[in-house]
XYZ file of C-alpha atoms in Angstrom:
403
model
C 0.120 0.209 -0.037
C 1.183 3.378 -0.879
C 2.225 5.632 2.109
C 0.645 9.256 2.013
C 2.538 12.033 3.842
C 0.334 14.478 5.170
C 1.627 17.816 4.429
C 0.167 21.129 5.755
C -0.752 24.074 3.268
C 1.900 26.304 4.739
C 4.549 23.873 4.643
C 4.888 23.789 0.854
C 7.398 24.121 -0.756
C 8.679 21.498 1.708
C 6.755 18.744 -0.298
C 9.293 18.996 -2.927
C 12.140 18.896 -0.568
C 10.630 16.368 1.277
C 10.431 14.172 -2.015
C 14.243 15.151 -2.760
C 15.162 14.398 0.883
C 13.957 10.915 0.446
C 15.753 10.337 -2.713
C 19.069 12.213 -1.996
C 19.486 11.907 1.951
C 21.016 8.630 2.335
C 23.952 9.843 0.066
C 24.356 12.942 1.749
C 24.767 11.455 5.427
C 28.122 12.420 5.968
C 27.363 15.781 5.119
C 24.192 15.902 7.147
C 26.097 14.608 10.142
C 28.953 17.392 9.666
C 26.211 19.767 9.566
C 24.425 18.745 12.804
C 27.697 18.673 14.693
C 28.542 22.371 13.329
C 25.132 23.401 14.473
C 25.147 21.657 17.997
C 28.456 23.428 18.535
C 26.957 26.660 17.409
C 24.019 26.284 19.852
C 26.564 25.380 22.772
C 28.234 28.887 22.030
C 24.660 30.571 21.862
C 23.513 29.222 25.035
C 26.625 29.942 26.762
C 26.526 33.578 25.522
C 22.965 33.846 26.654
C 24.063 32.866 29.902
C 26.903 35.338 29.987
C 24.497 38.167 29.072
C 22.207 37.560 31.979
C 25.289 37.674 34.226
C 26.794 40.753 32.992
C 23.237 42.424 33.118
C 22.467 41.537 36.409
C 25.637 43.090 37.904
C 26.096 45.706 35.405
C 27.285 48.133 38.193
C 29.474 45.994 40.307
C 31.533 44.068 37.427
C 34.548 45.901 36.082
C 33.917 46.384 32.280
C 30.262 45.027 32.520
C 28.608 47.539 30.419
C 31.395 47.651 27.630
C 31.013 43.728 27.502
C 27.483 43.544 26.757
C 27.761 44.472 22.858
C 30.485 41.731 22.401
C 27.817 39.436 23.879
C 25.174 40.663 21.885
C 27.194 40.377 18.685
C 28.130 36.741 19.485
C 24.422 36.040 19.843
C 23.431 37.752 16.707
C 26.064 36.357 14.496
C 25.099 32.402 15.876
C 21.416 33.269 15.154
C 21.840 34.216 11.718
C 23.894 31.129 11.097
C 21.188 28.904 12.402
C 18.257 30.739 10.661
C 17.332 28.564 7.746
C 18.173 24.840 6.812
C 16.731 23.291 3.827
C 15.074 19.887 4.187
C 17.342 18.486 1.510
C 20.910 19.951 1.387
C 21.828 21.813 -1.882
C 24.439 23.528 -3.679
C 23.024 26.936 -2.496
C 23.560 25.720 1.142
C 27.070 25.032 0.306
C 27.752 28.753 -0.503
C 25.299 30.238 2.156
C 26.052 28.170 5.140
C 29.844 26.841 4.699
C 31.619 29.715 2.931
C 30.988 32.440 5.687
C 31.927 30.174 8.619
C 35.384 31.013 8.924
C 34.765 34.577 9.006
C 31.976 34.084 11.463
C 34.431 32.019 13.356
C 36.934 34.987 13.520
C 34.122 37.439 14.551
C 33.483 35.027 17.388
C 36.944 34.923 18.626
C 37.317 38.706 18.301
C 34.135 39.159 20.237
C 34.859 36.524 22.794
C 38.178 37.537 23.748
C 37.629 40.666 25.664
C 35.248 38.543 27.926
C 38.026 36.434 29.004
C 39.286 39.392 31.207
C 36.147 39.970 32.976
C 36.045 39.281 36.710
C 33.027 39.091 39.180
C 33.462 39.862 43.238
C 30.850 37.250 43.727
C 32.551 33.787 43.843
C 29.275 31.700 42.787
C 28.729 33.997 40.041
C 32.409 34.319 39.130
C 32.275 30.424 38.915
C 29.309 30.459 36.849
C 31.029 33.034 34.365
C 34.182 30.559 34.150
C 31.882 27.677 33.365
C 30.196 29.488 30.347
C 33.735 30.807 29.088
C 35.458 27.449 29.303
C 32.200 26.008 27.391
C 32.525 28.471 24.773
C 36.332 28.156 24.477
C 35.990 24.450 23.877
C 33.553 24.593 21.502
C 35.117 27.572 19.449
C 38.530 25.015 19.352
C 36.219 22.389 17.684
C 34.946 24.484 15.054
C 37.764 24.781 12.639
C 38.161 21.025 12.430
C 34.232 20.651 12.161
C 34.260 23.056 9.431
C 36.997 21.465 7.388
C 35.133 18.165 7.434
C 32.095 19.497 6.263
C 33.902 21.302 3.161
C 35.482 17.823 2.390
C 32.307 16.018 2.160
C 30.247 18.888 0.620
C 33.274 18.891 -1.984
C 33.168 15.426 -2.532
C 29.397 15.334 -3.250
C 29.269 18.905 -5.246
C 27.549 17.101 -8.347
C 24.749 15.525 -6.368
C 24.387 18.967 -4.813
C 24.187 20.833 -7.868
C 21.655 18.477 -9.210
C 19.549 18.923 -6.352
C 19.752 22.661 -6.601
C 18.595 22.563 -10.192
C 15.808 20.427 -9.681
C 14.563 22.997 -6.982
C 15.112 26.037 -8.996
C 13.128 24.027 -11.921
C 10.057 22.825 -10.009
C 9.749 24.974 -7.106
C 7.877 27.588 -8.629
C 5.135 25.737 -10.870
C 4.549 23.309 -7.920
C 4.058 26.374 -5.527
C 1.635 27.700 -8.006
C -0.099 24.373 -8.202
C -0.317 24.273 -4.292
C -1.734 27.735 -4.217
C -4.381 26.947 -6.190
C -4.902 23.885 -4.008
C -5.207 25.773 -1.268
C -7.775 28.020 -2.873
C -9.692 24.888 -3.888
C -9.970 23.754 -0.013
C -11.140 27.027 0.891
C -14.010 27.181 -1.810
C -15.164 23.601 -0.514
C -15.344 25.122 3.160
C -17.352 27.909 1.804
C -19.392 25.485 -0.471
C -20.320 23.565 2.686
C -21.535 26.986 4.482
C -23.615 27.797 1.263
C -25.254 24.217 1.737
C -25.803 25.014 5.176
C -27.614 28.261 4.460
C -29.749 26.606 1.655
C -31.193 24.306 3.852
C -31.827 26.720 6.615
C -33.971 28.903 3.849
C -35.620 25.987 2.546
C -36.776 24.471 5.801
C -38.173 28.056 6.654
C -39.954 28.278 3.475
C -41.784 24.956 3.779
C -42.380 25.676 7.466
C -44.193 28.768 6.544
C -45.952 27.206 3.908
C -47.202 24.030 5.338
C -46.671 24.721 9.056
C -44.570 21.518 9.339
C -40.984 21.060 10.256
C -39.687 18.873 7.643
C -36.172 17.350 7.383
C -35.882 16.564 3.762
C -34.098 20.102 3.081
C -31.251 18.527 5.144
C -31.341 15.337 3.166
C -31.219 17.404 0.085
C -28.027 19.065 1.398
C -26.360 15.883 2.357
C -27.203 14.526 -1.157
C -25.506 17.570 -3.215
C -22.386 17.334 -1.030
C -22.312 13.389 -1.764
C -22.462 13.894 -5.370
C -19.393 16.369 -5.453
C -17.066 13.362 -6.733
C -19.590 12.911 -9.635
C -19.680 16.177 -10.500
C -15.784 16.335 -10.557
C -15.949 13.448 -12.881
C -18.376 14.956 -15.212
C -16.213 17.878 -15.308
C -12.878 15.715 -15.816
C -14.980 14.126 -18.638
C -15.748 17.317 -20.640
C -12.057 18.530 -20.040
C -10.453 15.246 -21.458
C -13.134 15.028 -24.394
C -16.393 13.063 -23.985
C -16.161 11.588 -27.477
C -12.521 9.807 -26.196
C -14.530 9.038 -22.917
C -17.533 7.377 -24.548
C -15.134 5.216 -26.701
C -13.551 3.848 -23.269
C -16.828 3.315 -21.857
C -17.933 1.400 -24.905
C -14.766 -1.052 -24.705
C -14.250 -3.828 -22.488
C -14.485 -4.358 -19.745
C -17.335 -1.835 -19.314
C -19.170 -2.650 -23.020
C -21.545 0.257 -22.577
C -24.263 0.023 -25.272
C -25.522 3.241 -27.048
C -28.430 3.766 -24.809
C -26.013 3.543 -21.620
C -23.709 5.890 -23.910
C -26.544 8.641 -24.476
C -27.582 8.527 -20.794
C -24.316 9.007 -19.525
C -23.853 11.831 -21.923
C -27.349 13.458 -20.330
C -25.995 12.670 -16.987
C -23.083 14.861 -17.440
C -25.072 17.520 -18.974
C -27.697 17.470 -16.302
C -24.834 18.083 -13.735
C -22.906 20.939 -15.787
C -25.770 22.824 -17.161
C -25.634 26.466 -16.650
C -29.225 26.196 -15.843
C -28.960 23.395 -13.488
C -31.740 22.821 -10.997
C -30.901 20.725 -8.413
C -34.359 19.638 -7.704
C -34.228 18.216 -11.302
C -31.036 16.723 -10.829
C -32.570 14.788 -7.925
C -35.284 13.550 -9.897
C -33.005 12.793 -12.897
C -31.226 10.158 -10.168
C -34.790 9.104 -9.140
C -35.472 7.810 -12.814
C -32.059 6.774 -14.054
C -29.519 5.665 -11.405
C -27.399 3.570 -13.826
C -25.111 6.286 -15.469
C -24.099 7.240 -11.864
C -22.521 3.855 -11.321
C -20.730 4.055 -14.732
C -19.538 7.425 -14.407
C -17.927 6.478 -11.069
C -16.828 2.995 -11.953
C -13.203 1.753 -11.428
C -12.391 2.140 -15.145
C -13.735 5.590 -15.812
C -12.000 7.078 -12.689
C -8.645 5.486 -13.958
C -9.491 6.861 -17.398
C -10.205 10.406 -15.999
C -8.054 11.001 -13.400
C -4.099 12.027 -13.950
C -1.691 9.276 -13.743
C -0.787 7.953 -10.220
C -3.663 10.480 -8.805
C -5.312 9.318 -5.561
C -8.681 7.940 -6.250
C -9.587 7.147 -2.560
C -12.437 9.963 -2.773
C -14.037 8.413 -5.916
C -13.595 4.480 -4.243
C -15.507 5.901 -1.064
C -18.225 7.254 -3.381
C -18.720 3.803 -4.956
C -18.648 1.975 -1.794
C -20.639 4.392 0.367
C -21.497 7.642 -1.333
C -23.531 6.283 -4.017
C -25.436 3.742 -1.923
C -26.385 6.672 0.564
C -27.616 8.944 -2.348
C -29.638 5.763 -3.650
C -31.380 5.769 -0.145
C -32.012 9.689 -0.025
C -33.383 10.039 -3.681
C -36.606 8.190 -2.829
C -36.994 10.231 0.223
C -36.305 13.505 -1.778
C -38.638 12.567 -4.975
C -41.548 12.076 -2.577
C -41.372 15.713 -1.283
C -40.210 17.525 -4.141
C -43.316 15.962 -6.285
C -45.502 17.148 -3.934
C -44.184 20.622 -3.439
C -46.789 23.632 -4.633
C -45.600 25.200 -7.872
C -44.707 28.638 -6.282
C -42.902 27.206 -3.228
C -40.839 24.685 -5.614
C -39.788 27.705 -7.461
C -38.557 29.601 -4.514
C -36.664 26.593 -3.187
C -35.257 25.748 -6.516
C -33.887 29.502 -7.087
C -31.969 28.955 -3.504
C -30.282 25.768 -4.437
C -29.468 26.835 -8.031
C -27.118 29.341 -6.229
C -25.416 26.370 -4.419
C -25.197 24.801 -8.006
C -23.588 27.530 -9.345
C -20.808 27.627 -6.582
C -20.503 24.143 -7.291
C -19.710 24.742 -10.934
C -17.263 27.463 -9.753
C -15.543 25.203 -7.701
C -15.004 22.553 -10.575
C -13.555 25.310 -12.647
C -10.617 25.608 -9.923
C -10.694 21.881 -9.709
C -9.890 21.570 -13.180
C -7.107 24.459 -12.993
C -5.526 22.344 -10.197
C -5.532 19.387 -12.404
C -4.513 20.896 -15.370
C -1.490 22.639 -13.212
C -0.500 19.175 -12.335
C -0.320 17.983 -15.562
C 1.658 20.489 -16.898
C 4.242 20.225 -14.160
C 4.130 16.341 -14.891
C 4.781 17.137 -18.457
C 7.590 19.363 -17.523
C 9.417 16.977 -15.453
C 9.259 14.198 -17.950
C 10.503 16.549 -20.813
C 13.536 17.574 -18.494
C 14.065 13.871 -17.679
C 14.073 14.913 -13.801
C 11.579 11.937 -12.805
C 14.597 9.388 -12.406
C 16.361 12.213 -9.982
C 13.447 12.256 -7.872
C 13.488 8.326 -7.451
C 9.582 8.208 -7.357
C 7.222 9.769 -10.247
C 6.478 12.893 -9.429
C 3.064 11.959 -10.364
C 2.947 10.587 -6.425
C 2.985 14.262 -5.833
C -0.938 14.085 -6.573
C -1.057 12.013 -3.603
C -0.071 14.582 -1.469
C -2.652 17.322 -2.469
C -5.614 15.708 -3.553
């Protein structure tokens, strides 16, 4: 079973870095260990410098040279903080230049600012002892940094071709992938708004029906549930139109589906009903009551595989086949019974309310198709530039992260 990594929207573009790290980090093990050693050493200096700053600040009036020593401590803290600000999940040649090359000058700067501190003395013996412990820790750490930097430089030089390859992949793919994820984040937001629109339509329809009949009915709630359950089918309809209905019909007419002309005609009609600019959700519900088989055909394993991009996560549509479609088939008779008994004027009012929701669904589908199109463009670019092998796993699996 394929393992799906859950990634926060705010973590992107780390998705690409995660894939690169999965592919390359084993070969960069020595570099990563060397970097960790330097980072731990710098953090040791940082922690000790912070403690020195606290000691000096507490006894500013009684310690000889305390006020003049504070800027040196602040300088040390600042330069180490700058060094530790940003580390890529997967190291690259840019990291080689931004982190390693400045380290010798940073080391000289730290030594220059630390030296004046060694001449300070505290009258309080306990504080003097604490001060000596911190300066000893800094002295030891500073003595270890030169050899650690040399080791890192040696390891990174030996892996320079790999680091350059990683850097090229990042530069080439990060922007289009970021744009795709930006669209997906918008899609996710639209889904939340759509749910709110459905809730509002349920509330309004319930109130309209109650004013007219003096009854408290639950069928508008069933209608809202049914609309949300139908979203996967709406997506498949949009994908069928985007991919070309003629090609899709040829596929369903072929084995193993072997759909006859009548089934193909009903399938076209279902897509038309769902995507019509003047779509009436009450009419959609009645359509499903009269003709349920086309929904089964549109959501079949073969249809989903044909319509989705390669390596896409089809779990949403699998769940629709297993659970969603059955639930819809249970709801439709309930809705049909109420819809056909609605007074003409009330049905018009309720239809108008649900038509607004269907319009939002259509806008949602436009954004959905844009995300799919963006993914296909990125996938095409990866294959054209022959970087798929460098990533170890087909970039098509990226779809698993976002759908």
